[in-house]
Amino acid sequence: MAAELSPINSCRIADSAYATLNAPNPAIAAARSLAEAAELFDVAAGTVFTGTTGPEVKSNFGYVAHGKTAARQGEVVVAVRGTVTGADWLTDAHMSTARSATGYPVHSGFNQLANAILPQVRTALTGRNPSIIHVVGHSLGGAAATLIADSLRSMADVKLYTYGAPRASYKIHVDYLTQRLGRDNIFRAYHDTDPVPMVPIFPYVHAPAGGSGYLMRGSGAVISFGAHSLSLYQRNVTDSWSSIPTLQHRRFSLDTVDDVLQMASAIPTGYLSAQLMRLIVRALGMILSGLGGAAGLVALGAATVLDQIAYAITIGFGAMTSGMELMQRLVAQIMRWLGIAVSGTVNITTSFLRWLLSKMFATIAQMAASAIHRVV
């Protein structure tokens, strides 16, 4: 199998997809933005595709281009941009779920965009019989790229590259996708303080399976709007994936909720701390997985996801030994992250937990939306 795109080139390609937006000659604009990386693929002669986000606003969303160097002959790149206006998919409090083209539960907003782009990509590939398809995307484009990569795997070997992408699908789909593409063919890069990869919350997870990725240091310890910009990603990437200075994923030795909450309580900065948020999300995922929450959320459908998360946690913890004590600690960490003063024991009901989780989700979504709006 041919070599993957370097981090520098894949990041430039992700950035070039934005050049198609509102350009009189979008393919040429994308080619110019690539600079020397344009030597790899014939972007100027590529096919530009459109997509729709928000209230039926159609615009250019990227391009398909064919390899033009000897090393890339027979290869194809599909570059998908993120959204720069509106962010309806972020403010969906119910985290609506749809079925992907391969039948798995995925985020409905990302699925809608992927489904709009896919027929155009397939048309551009008609009669080409590519050997490798490189699918690249930043932000919302990375989430759509994830679903597009799944569907294109039936046509050729696929390599997926995402930068600052949100979670696109449920674990069952991520497990399938990782096996289908191969773990070594999924390159997920994200900054530790970028808010966009933190959304949406459980039951959505990142590909590849296990949550691995190229975790780069953002600015400071608090969630940062600027950490989502492709300019920062381009400053941090190198010419080799093995040489990217990444942060080591901290593995949880015993993988228990108690371990995670102990780590969370030891973080000195609580308010909007990126590390604390990752631990809270980790704890929520572990709790719901342990309670069988993921299966229930799939079965119960889109409109009840947030209600069911709150219900599963309160009922499940109530049936556990020391469950209420763990729930108090989880609630304390969420309130600390939100900057809400905690005094004594909190009376935790399903309605209270739903309110608290909704506030947490909304805060992350608002920060992610602000980060997205600053991309260009």
Short mmCIF file of C-alpha atoms in Angstrom, two decimals:
data_model
loop_
_atom_site.label_atom_id
_atom_site.label_comp_id
_atom_site.label_asym_id
_atom_site.label_seq_id
_atom_site.Cartn_x
_atom_site.Cartn_y
_atom_site.Cartn_z
CA MET A 1 0.00 0.00 0.00
CA ALA A 2 1.26 3.47 -0.83
CA ALA A 3 2.52 5.77 1.87
CA GLU A 4 0.18 8.04 3.78
CA LEU A 5 0.15 11.79 3.28
CA SER A 6 2.55 13.59 5.60
CA PRO A 7 1.06 15.67 8.44
CA ILE A 8 2.24 18.87 6.72
CA ASN A 9 0.63 18.01 3.39
CA SER A 10 -2.60 16.61 4.82
CA CYS A 11 -3.00 19.70 7.02
CA ARG A 12 -2.44 21.98 4.00
CA ILE A 13 -4.99 19.99 2.03
CA ALA A 14 -7.52 20.36 4.88
CA ASP A 15 -6.91 24.11 4.83
CA SER A 16 -7.20 24.34 1.04
CA ALA A 17 -10.78 23.04 1.14
CA TYR A 18 -11.81 26.35 2.72
CA ALA A 19 -10.50 28.21 -0.36
CA THR A 20 -13.35 26.75 -2.43
CA LEU A 21 -15.92 28.76 -0.46
CA ASN A 22 -17.22 31.80 -2.36
CA ALA A 23 -14.36 31.66 -4.89
CA PRO A 24 -15.19 32.44 -8.57
CA ASN A 25 -12.82 29.62 -9.62
CA PRO A 26 -12.90 27.37 -6.53
CA ALA A 27 -10.60 24.58 -7.77
CA ILE A 28 -7.93 27.06 -8.84
CA ALA A 29 -8.27 28.92 -5.53
CA ALA A 30 -7.75 25.65 -3.64
CA ALA A 31 -4.71 24.80 -5.77
CA ARG A 32 -3.14 28.19 -5.10
CA SER A 33 -3.66 27.84 -1.35
CA LEU A 34 -1.78 24.55 -1.35
CA ALA A 35 1.50 26.09 -2.53
CA GLU A 36 4.11 23.33 -3.05
CA ALA A 37 1.70 20.64 -1.84
CA ALA A 38 -0.27 21.24 -5.06
CA GLU A 39 2.39 19.21 -6.86
CA LEU A 40 0.91 16.03 -5.34
CA PHE A 41 -2.61 16.25 -6.77
CA ASP A 42 -4.10 18.08 -9.74
CA VAL A 43 -6.36 20.25 -7.62
CA ALA A 44 -6.77 22.95 -10.28
CA ALA A 45 -8.44 20.36 -12.54
CA GLY A 46 -10.34 18.80 -9.64
CA THR A 47 -14.08 18.49 -9.07
CA VAL A 48 -15.61 20.84 -6.50
CA PHE A 49 -18.57 19.50 -4.52
CA THR A 50 -21.27 21.28 -2.55
CA GLY A 51 -22.93 20.61 0.78
CA THR A 52 -25.64 22.01 3.01
CA THR A 53 -25.54 23.09 6.64
CA GLY A 54 -27.94 25.12 8.73
CA PRO A 55 -31.24 26.24 7.15
CA GLU A 56 -30.66 24.73 3.70
CA VAL A 57 -27.71 26.97 2.77
CA LYS A 58 -25.79 25.28 -0.04
CA SER A 59 -22.16 26.17 -0.71
CA ASN A 60 -18.87 24.70 -1.91
CA PHE A 61 -17.56 22.21 0.64
CA GLY A 62 -14.35 20.91 -0.90
CA TYR A 63 -13.00 18.99 -3.84
CA VAL A 64 -11.88 15.71 -5.37
CA ALA A 65 -8.46 15.70 -7.07
CA HIS A 66 -6.34 13.03 -8.72
CA GLY A 67 -2.66 12.36 -8.16
CA LYS A 68 -0.26 13.84 -10.68
CA THR A 69 3.17 12.79 -9.43
CA ALA A 70 4.61 9.35 -10.09
CA ALA A 71 4.37 8.54 -6.38
CA ARG A 72 0.66 9.49 -6.26
CA GLN A 73 -0.41 8.16 -9.66
CA GLY A 74 -3.80 6.45 -9.36
CA GLU A 75 -4.48 8.02 -5.96
CA VAL A 76 -7.23 10.46 -5.13
CA VAL A 77 -7.69 13.09 -2.42
CA VAL A 78 -11.09 14.15 -1.08
CA ALA A 79 -10.84 17.37 0.95
CA VAL A 80 -13.80 18.52 3.07
CA ARG A 81 -13.93 21.91 4.75
CA GLY A 82 -15.54 22.73 8.07
CA THR A 83 -18.38 25.17 8.53
CA VAL A 84 -17.65 28.88 8.88
CA THR A 85 -21.21 30.13 9.30
CA GLY A 86 -23.67 28.75 11.81
CA ALA A 87 -23.18 25.62 13.87
CA ASP A 88 -26.61 24.02 14.20
CA TRP A 89 -25.05 20.61 14.73
CA LEU A 90 -23.32 21.89 17.88
CA THR A 91 -26.42 23.28 19.53
CA ASP A 92 -28.51 20.15 19.05
CA ALA A 93 -29.26 19.44 22.71
CA HIS A 94 -30.70 16.03 21.91
CA MET A 95 -27.70 14.90 19.85
CA SER A 96 -29.87 13.46 17.08
CA THR A 97 -28.88 10.07 15.75
CA ALA A 98 -29.22 8.64 12.24
CA ARG A 99 -28.11 5.49 10.47
CA SER A 100 -25.02 5.71 8.30
CA ALA A 101 -24.83 4.35 4.76
CA THR A 102 -23.42 1.16 6.29
CA GLY A 103 -26.24 0.95 8.84
CA TYR A 104 -24.57 2.17 12.04
CA PRO A 105 -25.71 4.90 14.47
CA VAL A 106 -24.01 8.22 13.72
CA HIS A 107 -24.61 11.92 14.31
CA SER A 108 -27.48 13.00 12.06
CA GLY A 109 -26.01 16.40 11.13
CA PHE A 110 -22.69 14.95 10.01
CA ASN A 111 -24.50 12.15 8.23
CA GLN A 112 -26.66 14.63 6.33
CA LEU A 113 -23.59 16.49 5.06
CA ALA A 114 -21.78 13.26 4.16
CA ASN A 115 -24.82 12.01 2.25
CA ALA A 116 -24.96 15.27 0.27
CA ILE A 117 -21.27 15.04 -0.68
CA LEU A 118 -20.96 11.31 -1.39
CA PRO A 119 -22.88 11.12 -4.71
CA GLN A 120 -20.76 13.96 -6.08
CA VAL A 121 -17.55 12.22 -5.02
CA ARG A 122 -18.67 8.94 -6.57
CA THR A 123 -19.46 10.71 -9.83
CA ALA A 124 -16.00 12.30 -9.85
CA LEU A 125 -14.46 8.85 -9.38
CA THR A 126 -16.51 7.11 -12.08
CA GLY A 127 -14.21 5.17 -14.38
CA ARG A 128 -11.10 6.10 -12.42
CA ASN A 129 -10.63 2.91 -10.36
CA PRO A 130 -8.37 4.58 -7.76
CA SER A 131 -5.86 2.58 -5.75
CA ILE A 132 -5.93 4.84 -2.68
CA ILE A 133 -8.43 7.47 -1.57
CA HIS A 134 -7.11 10.00 0.95
CA VAL A 135 -10.04 11.63 2.80
CA VAL A 136 -9.09 14.80 4.66
CA GLY A 137 -11.09 17.22 6.78
CA HIS A 138 -10.93 19.81 9.53
CA SER A 139 -13.60 20.48 12.17
CA LEU A 140 -17.08 19.60 10.83
CA GLY A 141 -15.27 18.52 7.66
CA GLY A 142 -13.35 15.94 9.67
CA ALA A 143 -16.58 14.44 11.02
CA ALA A 144 -18.12 14.29 7.54
CA ALA A 145 -14.82 12.89 6.20
CA THR A 146 -15.06 10.05 8.72
CA LEU A 147 -18.45 8.96 7.36
CA ILE A 148 -17.39 9.52 3.75
CA ALA A 149 -14.30 7.35 4.29
CA ASP A 150 -16.53 4.52 5.49
CA SER A 151 -18.65 4.63 2.35
CA LEU A 152 -15.71 4.96 -0.06
CA ARG A 153 -13.91 1.91 1.35
CA SER A 154 -15.88 -0.29 -1.06
CA MET A 155 -14.18 1.49 -3.97
CA ALA A 156 -10.52 1.45 -2.87
CA ASP A 157 -8.20 1.42 0.12
CA VAL A 158 -8.89 4.52 2.20
CA LYS A 159 -6.75 6.65 4.48
CA LEU A 160 -8.52 9.13 6.77
CA TYR A 161 -6.97 12.35 8.15
CA THR A 162 -8.86 14.64 10.53
CA TYR A 163 -7.88 17.82 12.36
CA GLY A 164 -9.86 19.15 15.31
CA ALA A 165 -12.84 16.99 14.38
CA PRO A 166 -15.86 16.39 16.65
CA ARG A 167 -17.07 12.88 17.48
CA ALA A 168 -19.08 11.52 14.56
CA SER A 169 -20.59 8.22 15.63
CA TYR A 170 -21.32 5.60 18.27
CA LYS A 171 -18.73 3.11 19.47
CA ILE A 172 -20.26 0.27 17.44
CA HIS A 173 -19.62 2.25 14.25
CA VAL A 174 -16.13 3.31 15.32
CA ASP A 175 -15.20 -0.32 16.03
CA TYR A 176 -16.48 -1.30 12.57
CA LEU A 177 -14.74 1.63 10.85
CA THR A 178 -11.42 0.93 12.56
CA GLN A 179 -11.51 -2.66 11.37
CA ARG A 180 -12.73 -1.66 7.89
CA LEU A 181 -10.04 0.99 7.23
CA GLY A 182 -7.32 -0.37 9.51
CA ARG A 183 -6.15 1.46 12.62
CA ASP A 184 -2.90 2.52 10.92
CA ASN A 185 -4.89 4.27 8.17
CA ILE A 186 -6.72 6.66 10.53
CA PHE A 187 -4.81 9.82 11.47
CA ARG A 188 -6.66 11.98 14.00
CA ALA A 189 -4.87 15.14 15.15
CA TYR A 190 -6.24 17.43 17.85
CA HIS A 191 -5.05 19.98 20.38
CA ASP A 192 -5.62 19.25 24.05
CA THR A 193 -7.40 22.60 24.56
CA ASP A 194 -9.46 22.59 21.34
CA PRO A 195 -13.16 22.46 22.39
CA VAL A 196 -14.49 21.04 19.10
CA PRO A 197 -13.10 17.47 19.57
CA MET A 198 -14.87 17.46 22.96
CA VAL A 199 -18.31 17.45 21.32
CA PRO A 200 -20.75 15.83 21.10
CA ILE A 201 -20.59 13.99 24.41
CA PHE A 202 -21.27 10.27 25.02
CA PRO A 203 -22.56 8.11 23.38
CA TYR A 204 -20.48 9.55 20.51
CA VAL A 205 -16.81 8.56 20.33
CA HIS A 206 -13.78 9.23 18.15
CA ALA A 207 -12.18 7.02 15.53
CA PRO A 208 -10.02 5.02 15.64
CA ALA A 209 -11.36 2.68 18.31
CA GLY A 210 -9.77 3.29 21.69
CA GLY A 211 -9.68 7.05 21.23
CA SER A 212 -6.05 7.14 20.14
CA GLY A 213 -4.79 10.09 18.15
CA TYR A 214 -2.09 12.67 17.71
CA LEU A 215 -2.76 14.83 20.77
CA MET A 216 -0.83 18.09 20.49
CA ARG A 217 -0.40 20.71 23.16
CA GLY A 218 -2.65 23.71 22.83
CA SER A 219 -2.26 27.06 24.53
CA GLY A 220 -2.36 26.75 28.33
CA ALA A 221 -4.58 24.46 30.40
CA VAL A 222 -7.97 26.09 29.80
CA ILE A 223 -10.14 25.41 26.76
CA SER A 224 -9.10 27.83 24.03
CA PHE A 225 -10.88 29.12 20.93
CA GLY A 226 -7.57 29.61 19.13
CA ALA A 227 -6.60 25.96 19.59
CA HIS A 228 -9.10 25.05 16.87
CA SER A 229 -7.50 27.12 14.13
CA LEU A 230 -5.78 25.30 11.30
CA SER A 231 -2.95 27.84 11.47
CA LEU A 232 -2.02 26.47 14.91
CA TYR A 233 -2.31 22.89 13.66
CA GLN A 234 -0.02 23.77 10.75
CA ARG A 235 2.55 25.23 13.14
CA ASN A 236 2.57 22.03 15.21
CA VAL A 237 2.66 19.36 12.52
CA THR A 238 5.85 18.03 10.95
CA ASP A 239 6.76 16.04 7.85
CA SER A 240 6.29 12.69 9.61
CA TRP A 241 3.53 11.31 11.81
CA SER A 242 6.07 9.51 13.97
CA SER A 243 7.87 12.77 14.74
CA ILE A 244 4.88 14.87 15.83
CA PRO A 245 5.46 16.04 19.41
CA THR A 246 2.35 14.57 20.99
CA LEU A 247 1.09 14.37 24.53
CA GLN A 248 0.90 10.84 25.81
CA HIS A 249 -2.65 9.66 26.46
CA ARG A 250 -2.94 9.08 30.16
CA ARG A 251 -4.26 5.60 30.62
CA PHE A 252 -6.39 4.86 33.63
CA SER A 253 -4.62 2.09 35.50
CA LEU A 254 -7.66 0.27 36.85
CA ASP A 255 -10.21 1.84 34.51
CA THR A 256 -12.71 2.48 37.29
CA VAL A 257 -14.89 5.53 37.78
CA ASP A 258 -13.32 5.97 41.20
CA ASP A 259 -9.84 6.22 39.65
CA VAL A 260 -10.98 8.80 37.13
CA LEU A 261 -12.76 10.94 39.71
CA GLN A 262 -9.69 10.85 41.96
CA MET A 263 -7.59 12.13 39.06
CA ALA A 264 -10.20 14.79 38.34
CA SER A 265 -10.22 16.06 41.92
CA ALA A 266 -6.42 16.39 41.86
CA ILE A 267 -6.44 18.86 38.95
CA PRO A 268 -5.72 22.27 40.51
CA THR A 269 -7.57 24.35 37.92
CA GLY A 270 -11.20 23.34 37.65
CA TYR A 271 -13.06 26.09 35.80
CA LEU A 272 -13.14 25.26 32.07
CA SER A 273 -10.05 23.08 32.43
CA ALA A 274 -9.45 20.99 29.30
CA GLN A 275 -7.97 18.12 31.30
CA LEU A 276 -10.83 18.08 33.79
CA MET A 277 -13.39 18.03 30.97
CA ARG A 278 -11.69 15.03 29.37
CA LEU A 279 -11.83 13.18 32.69
CA ILE A 280 -15.49 14.05 33.22
CA VAL A 281 -16.36 12.78 29.74
CA ARG A 282 -14.28 9.68 30.41
CA ALA A 283 -16.18 9.02 33.65
CA LEU A 284 -19.56 9.55 31.97
CA GLY A 285 -18.67 7.14 29.19
CA MET A 286 -17.49 4.49 31.64
CA ILE A 287 -20.61 4.86 33.76
CA LEU A 288 -23.04 4.62 30.88
CA SER A 289 -21.16 1.77 29.21
CA GLY A 290 -21.15 -0.13 32.49
CA LEU A 291 -24.89 0.42 32.88
CA GLY A 292 -25.62 -0.71 29.35
CA GLY A 293 -26.50 2.87 28.47
CA ALA A 294 -25.07 2.83 24.97
CA ALA A 295 -27.41 0.08 23.77
CA GLY A 296 -30.39 1.76 25.36
CA LEU A 297 -29.61 5.12 23.78
CA VAL A 298 -29.46 3.58 20.33
CA ALA A 299 -32.77 1.82 20.82
CA LEU A 300 -34.62 4.76 22.34
CA GLY A 301 -33.88 7.18 19.51
CA ALA A 302 -32.79 10.77 19.02
CA ALA A 303 -35.18 12.88 21.05
CA THR A 304 -34.56 11.16 24.38
CA VAL A 305 -30.76 10.89 24.53
CA LEU A 306 -30.12 13.58 27.14
CA ASP A 307 -33.05 12.44 29.28
CA GLN A 308 -31.86 8.85 29.12
CA ILE A 309 -28.29 9.75 30.11
CA ALA A 310 -29.59 11.46 33.25
CA TYR A 311 -32.04 8.65 33.97
CA ALA A 312 -29.48 5.88 33.45
CA ILE A 313 -26.97 7.53 35.77
CA THR A 314 -29.39 8.25 38.61
CA ILE A 315 -31.10 4.86 38.48
CA GLY A 316 -27.88 2.96 37.89
CA PHE A 317 -25.95 4.68 40.64
CA GLY A 318 -28.85 4.22 43.05
CA ALA A 319 -28.57 0.46 42.58
CA MET A 320 -24.80 0.39 43.11
CA THR A 321 -22.91 -0.02 46.36
CA SER A 322 -21.49 3.42 47.18
CA GLY A 323 -23.29 4.66 44.09
CA MET A 324 -24.63 7.84 45.66
CA GLU A 325 -21.17 8.76 46.94
CA LEU A 326 -19.72 8.36 43.43
CA MET A 327 -22.57 10.39 41.96
CA GLN A 328 -21.92 13.20 44.44
CA ARG A 329 -18.27 13.23 43.40
CA LEU A 330 -19.13 13.26 39.70
CA VAL A 331 -21.60 16.12 40.19
CA ALA A 332 -19.01 18.04 42.24
CA GLN A 333 -16.47 17.82 39.42
CA ILE A 334 -19.00 18.94 36.79
CA MET A 335 -20.00 21.89 38.97
CA ARG A 336 -16.34 22.74 39.58
CA TRP A 337 -15.72 22.73 35.82
CA LEU A 338 -18.72 25.03 35.31
CA GLY A 339 -17.58 27.36 38.10
CA ILE A 340 -20.64 26.64 40.26
CA ALA A 341 -19.93 26.76 43.98
CA VAL A 342 -20.58 23.47 45.78
CA SER A 343 -21.60 23.63 49.42
CA GLY A 344 -22.23 20.34 51.18
CA THR A 345 -24.25 17.49 49.71
CA VAL A 346 -26.30 18.09 46.60
CA ASN A 347 -29.79 16.61 46.32
CA ILE A 348 -29.36 14.70 43.08
CA THR A 349 -32.51 13.87 41.14
CA THR A 350 -32.91 12.90 37.50
CA SER A 351 -34.22 16.39 36.67
CA PHE A 352 -31.29 18.04 38.48
CA LEU A 353 -28.75 15.86 36.70
CA ARG A 354 -30.40 16.53 33.36
CA TRP A 355 -30.19 20.27 34.05
CA LEU A 356 -26.52 20.03 35.05
CA LEU A 357 -25.55 17.88 32.05
CA SER A 358 -27.50 20.15 29.72
CA LYS A 359 -25.63 23.16 31.11
CA MET A 360 -22.30 21.40 30.69
CA PHE A 361 -23.10 20.29 27.13
CA ALA A 362 -24.33 23.77 26.22
CA THR A 363 -21.18 25.41 27.62
CA ILE A 364 -18.91 23.15 25.58
CA ALA A 365 -21.08 23.61 22.49
CA GLN A 366 -20.98 27.40 22.82
CA MET A 367 -17.19 27.35 23.18
CA ALA A 368 -16.86 25.02 20.21
CA ALA A 369 -19.13 27.26 18.12
CA SER A 370 -17.04 30.30 19.05
CA ALA A 371 -13.88 28.44 18.06
CA ILE A 372 -15.40 27.43 14.71
CA HIS A 373 -16.50 30.96 13.91
CA ARG A 374 -12.88 32.11 14.29
CA VAL A 375 -11.50 29.61 11.77
CA VAL A 376 -11.39 32.12 8.91
#
